């Protein structure tokens, strides 16, 4: 279970419980640079990355380290940035470990203005990889529910904010130019012709209809490019499907259960 950008493992305790209730052992991991994991820059609030290979190496190391303790078959689950990196790992050699994959609003295309690529290149050229690409919030530890673009569920939204208030090291602010470069390079890699041909396991992409952060057209295109891909849109959902209201979350769990019944059927 792989978290999205800005997210720590702690945010997913409800999801982990739901997987445990289904009879699964769960390996949850957050990516370097967020949560309580190692941060790439001295300023903990900067969401930074230097390419995608270090993320893939981390993912492979975690799987190898825990492999003996994880009963098979395995199902990969990833949200947003975690969905992008999970699919990248599968495309770069990890697919044979898994029986299936379900992705929540994966970052397969980022909603950016048309001139963003030029700005990224210019800022990297002038050594500004670690600078904020957009101004950070005045108070990164406080965020109002009203007007948020993540979820319609106030209780789940405020629960994560309360976790950050309890431990400020969980907080992450705006991305850097280096992070934007990583996001563009990673999504371009996956969009290249033939990039997903070796990912022959079933992959379900669960998309948020009202997503204002990542592009559903890119998700639909990559679902079609996968040998055994499926695209499902959750009506009315904002970006964080697993943190949405119960009716919207239910669509994700229906898709997960159908795939699980296919690749990891319960014993009679």
Coordinates of C-alpha atoms in Angstrom, one line a residue:
X1 CA 0.0 0.0 0.0
X2 CA 1.7 3.1 -1.3
X3 CA 0.8 6.7 -0.2
X4 CA 0.4 9.8 -2.3
X5 CA 2.3 13.1 -2.2
X6 CA 2.2 14.8 1.2
X7 CA 0.9 11.6 2.8
X8 CA 2.2 9.5 5.7
X9 CA 1.4 6.0 6.6
X10 CA -0.6 7.1 9.6
X11 CA -3.2 8.6 7.3
X12 CA -4.1 5.2 6.0
X13 CA -4.9 3.3 9.3
X14 CA -8.6 3.1 8.2
X15 CA -7.7 1.6 4.8
X16 CA -5.2 -0.8 6.4
X17 CA -8.0 -2.0 8.8
X18 CA -10.3 -2.6 5.9
X19 CA -7.6 -4.7 4.1
X20 CA -6.9 -6.6 7.3
X21 CA -10.7 -7.3 7.6
X22 CA -10.5 -8.8 4.2
X23 CA -7.9 -11.3 5.3
X24 CA -4.8 -9.6 3.8
X25 CA -1.5 -9.0 5.4
X26 CA -0.6 -5.3 4.7
X27 CA 2.8 -3.7 3.9
X28 CA 2.3 0.0 4.0
X29 CA 5.1 2.3 2.8
X30 CA 5.5 6.1 2.3
X31 CA 8.0 7.5 -0.1
X32 CA 11.2 9.2 0.8
X33 CA 10.7 12.9 1.3
X34 CA 7.4 12.7 3.2
X35 CA 5.7 11.5 6.3
X36 CA 8.3 10.6 9.0
X37 CA 10.7 9.2 6.3
X38 CA 14.0 10.8 5.3
X39 CA 13.5 14.2 3.7
X40 CA 15.6 15.2 0.7
X41 CA 16.2 18.8 1.8
X42 CA 17.0 20.5 5.1
X43 CA 13.7 22.3 4.9
X44 CA 11.2 19.4 5.8
X45 CA 8.3 21.3 4.3
X46 CA 9.6 21.3 0.8
X47 CA 8.2 18.5 -1.3
X48 CA 11.3 17.6 -3.4
X49 CA 12.5 14.8 -5.7
X50 CA 15.5 14.2 -7.9
X51 CA 14.2 11.9 -10.6
X52 CA 12.3 8.7 -10.0
X53 CA 15.0 6.0 -9.8
X54 CA 15.6 6.4 -6.1
X55 CA 11.9 5.9 -5.4
X56 CA 11.9 2.7 -7.5
X57 CA 15.1 1.5 -5.8
X58 CA 13.4 2.1 -2.4
X59 CA 10.3 0.2 -3.5
X60 CA 12.3 -2.8 -4.6
X61 CA 14.3 -2.8 -1.4
X62 CA 11.2 -2.7 0.8
X63 CA 9.6 -5.6 -1.2
X64 CA 12.8 -7.7 -1.0
X65 CA 13.3 -7.0 2.7
X66 CA 9.7 -8.0 3.6
X67 CA 9.1 -10.7 1.0
X68 CA 9.6 -13.7 3.4
X69 CA 6.9 -12.3 5.7
X70 CA 4.3 -11.5 3.0
X71 CA 2.0 -14.4 2.0
X72 CA 1.2 -14.5 -1.7
X73 CA -0.5 -13.6 -4.0
X74 CA 0.3 -9.9 -3.7
X75 CA -1.9 -7.0 -4.8
X76 CA -0.4 -3.6 -5.3
X77 CA -2.4 -0.6 -4.2
X78 CA -1.2 3.0 -4.7
X79 CA -2.8 6.5 -4.5
X80 CA -1.8 9.5 -6.7
X81 CA 2.0 9.8 -6.7
X82 CA 2.1 6.4 -5.1
X83 CA 0.0 5.1 -8.0
X84 CA 2.4 6.6 -10.6
X85 CA 5.4 5.1 -8.8
X86 CA 3.8 1.7 -8.3
X87 CA 3.0 1.5 -12.0
X88 CA 6.5 2.7 -12.8
X89 CA 8.0 -0.1 -10.6
X90 CA 5.7 -2.7 -12.3
X91 CA 6.9 -1.5 -15.7
X92 CA 10.5 -1.6 -14.7
X93 CA 10.6 -5.2 -13.6
X94 CA 8.5 -5.6 -10.5
X95 CA 5.3 -6.9 -12.1
X96 CA 6.1 -10.6 -11.8
X97 CA 6.0 -10.3 -8.0
X98 CA 2.3 -9.3 -8.1
X99 CA -0.9 -10.9 -9.1
X100 CA -2.8 -7.7 -9.6
X101 CA -2.9 -3.9 -8.9
X102 CA -5.6 -1.3 -8.0
X103 CA -4.7 2.4 -8.3
X104 CA -6.6 5.3 -6.7
X105 CA -6.5 8.5 -8.8
X106 CA -2.9 7.7 -10.0
X107 CA -0.7 10.7 -11.0
X108 CA -0.4 9.6 -14.7
X109 CA -0.7 13.2 -15.9
X110 CA -0.5 16.4 -13.8
X111 CA -2.8 19.3 -14.4
X112 CA -0.4 22.2 -15.1
X113 CA -0.6 25.3 -17.3
X114 CA 0.8 25.0 -20.8
X115 CA 4.0 26.9 -20.1
X116 CA 4.9 24.8 -17.0
X117 CA 7.4 22.6 -18.8
X118 CA 9.3 25.6 -20.0
X119 CA 9.4 27.1 -16.5
X120 CA 10.6 23.8 -15.0
X121 CA 13.5 23.6 -17.5
X122 CA 14.5 27.2 -16.9
X123 CA 14.5 26.9 -13.1
X124 CA 16.5 23.7 -13.3
X125 CA 19.0 25.4 -15.7
X126 CA 19.5 28.2 -13.1
X127 CA 20.1 25.8 -10.2
X128 CA 16.7 26.3 -8.6
X129 CA 15.7 22.6 -8.4
X130 CA 15.2 22.9 -4.6
X131 CA 13.2 26.1 -4.7
X132 CA 9.4 26.2 -4.3
X133 CA 7.6 26.0 -7.6
X134 CA 4.6 27.8 -6.0
X135 CA 4.4 29.8 -2.8
X136 CA 3.8 27.7 0.3
X137 CA 0.8 28.2 2.5
X138 CA 1.1 30.9 5.2
X139 CA 0.6 28.2 7.8
X140 CA 1.5 24.7 6.4
X141 CA 0.2 23.0 9.5
X142 CA -3.4 24.4 9.1
X143 CA -5.7 23.8 6.2
X144 CA -9.4 24.6 6.0
X145 CA -11.9 22.0 4.8
X146 CA -14.0 24.6 3.0
X147 CA -12.7 25.0 -0.6
X148 CA -10.3 22.0 -0.4
X149 CA -9.8 19.9 -3.6
X150 CA -9.2 16.6 -2.0
X151 CA -12.4 15.2 -0.5
X152 CA -16.1 15.9 0.4
X153 CA -15.7 14.1 3.7
X154 CA -15.1 16.6 6.5
X155 CA -14.4 14.0 9.2
X156 CA -11.6 12.2 7.2
X157 CA -10.1 15.5 6.1
X158 CA -10.0 16.9 9.7
X159 CA -8.6 13.6 11.0
X160 CA -5.5 13.9 8.9
X161 CA -5.1 17.6 9.9
X162 CA -5.3 16.5 13.6
X163 CA -2.6 13.9 13.0
X164 CA -0.4 16.7 11.6
X165 CA -1.2 18.9 14.6
X166 CA -0.1 16.1 16.9
X167 CA 3.2 15.6 15.1
X168 CA 4.3 18.5 12.8
X169 CA 7.0 16.4 11.3
X170 CA 4.2 14.8 9.2
X171 CA 3.5 18.0 7.3
X172 CA 4.6 18.7 3.8
X173 CA 4.1 21.9 1.8
X174 CA 4.3 22.9 -1.8
X175 CA 6.4 21.0 -4.4
X176 CA 9.8 22.2 -5.7
X177 CA 10.8 22.6 -9.3
X178 CA 12.8 19.4 -8.9
X179 CA 9.6 17.6 -7.9
X180 CA 7.7 19.0 -10.9
X181 CA 10.5 17.8 -13.1
X182 CA 10.3 14.3 -11.6
X183 CA 6.5 14.2 -12.1
X184 CA 6.8 15.2 -15.8
X185 CA 9.6 12.8 -16.5
X186 CA 7.8 9.9 -14.7
X187 CA 4.5 10.5 -16.5
X188 CA 6.2 10.9 -19.9
X189 CA 8.0 7.6 -19.3
X190 CA 4.7 5.8 -18.7
X191 CA 3.0 7.4 -21.6
X192 CA 5.6 6.3 -24.1
X193 CA 4.5 3.7 -26.6
X194 CA 5.1 0.2 -25.3
X195 CA 6.1 1.3 -21.8
X196 CA 3.4 -0.8 -20.2
X197 CA 3.5 -3.9 -22.4
X198 CA 5.3 -6.0 -19.8
X199 CA 2.7 -5.2 -17.1
X200 CA 0.5 -8.2 -18.0
X201 CA -1.2 -8.5 -14.6
X202 CA -4.7 -7.1 -14.2
X203 CA -4.5 -3.4 -13.3
X204 CA -7.6 -1.3 -12.3
X205 CA -7.4 2.4 -12.5
X206 CA -10.0 4.1 -10.3
X207 CA -10.4 7.7 -11.3
X208 CA -11.9 10.7 -9.5
X209 CA -14.5 12.4 -11.7
X210 CA -13.9 15.8 -10.2
X211 CA -10.2 15.5 -9.8
X212 CA -8.5 18.9 -10.1
X213 CA -4.9 17.7 -9.5
X214 CA -4.3 14.8 -12.0
X215 CA -5.7 14.2 -15.5
X216 CA -8.3 11.5 -16.0
X217 CA -7.7 11.4 -19.7
X218 CA -4.1 10.2 -19.1
X219 CA -5.5 7.6 -16.7
X220 CA -7.9 6.4 -19.3
X221 CA -5.2 6.3 -22.0
X222 CA -2.9 4.2 -19.9
X223 CA -5.6 1.8 -18.8
X224 CA -6.2 1.2 -22.5
X225 CA -2.4 0.7 -23.1
X226 CA -2.2 -2.0 -20.4
X227 CA -2.6 -5.6 -21.6
X228 CA -5.2 -6.2 -18.9
X229 CA -6.2 -2.7 -17.8
X230 CA -9.6 -1.4 -16.6
X231 CA -10.7 2.2 -16.1
X232 CA -13.4 3.1 -13.7
X233 CA -14.6 6.7 -12.8
X234 CA -16.0 7.5 -9.4
X235 CA -18.9 9.9 -10.0
X236 CA -18.6 13.1 -8.0
X237 CA -15.3 12.2 -6.3
X238 CA -12.5 14.6 -5.6
X239 CA -8.8 13.4 -5.8
X240 CA -8.5 11.4 -2.5
X241 CA -11.0 8.6 -3.3
X242 CA -9.9 6.6 -0.3
X243 CA -10.6 9.6 2.0
X244 CA -13.9 10.4 0.3
X245 CA -17.4 9.9 1.6
X246 CA -18.5 6.3 2.1
X247 CA -20.6 6.1 -1.1
X248 CA -17.6 7.1 -3.2
X249 CA -15.1 4.9 -1.4
X250 CA -17.5 2.0 -2.0
X251 CA -16.8 2.2 -5.7
X252 CA -13.1 1.6 -5.0
X253 CA -13.7 -1.3 -2.7
X254 CA -16.1 -2.9 -5.2
X255 CA -13.3 -2.8 -7.8
X256 CA -10.7 -4.0 -5.3
X257 CA -12.9 -6.9 -4.2
X258 CA -13.6 -8.0 -7.7
X259 CA -10.0 -8.1 -8.6
X260 CA -9.1 -9.8 -5.3
X261 CA -11.7 -12.5 -6.0
X262 CA -10.1 -13.0 -9.4
X263 CA -6.4 -13.2 -8.3
X264 CA -6.6 -14.2 -4.6
X265 CA -9.9 -16.0 -4.0
X266 CA -10.7 -16.8 -0.4
X267 CA -10.5 -20.5 0.7
X268 CA -13.9 -22.2 1.0

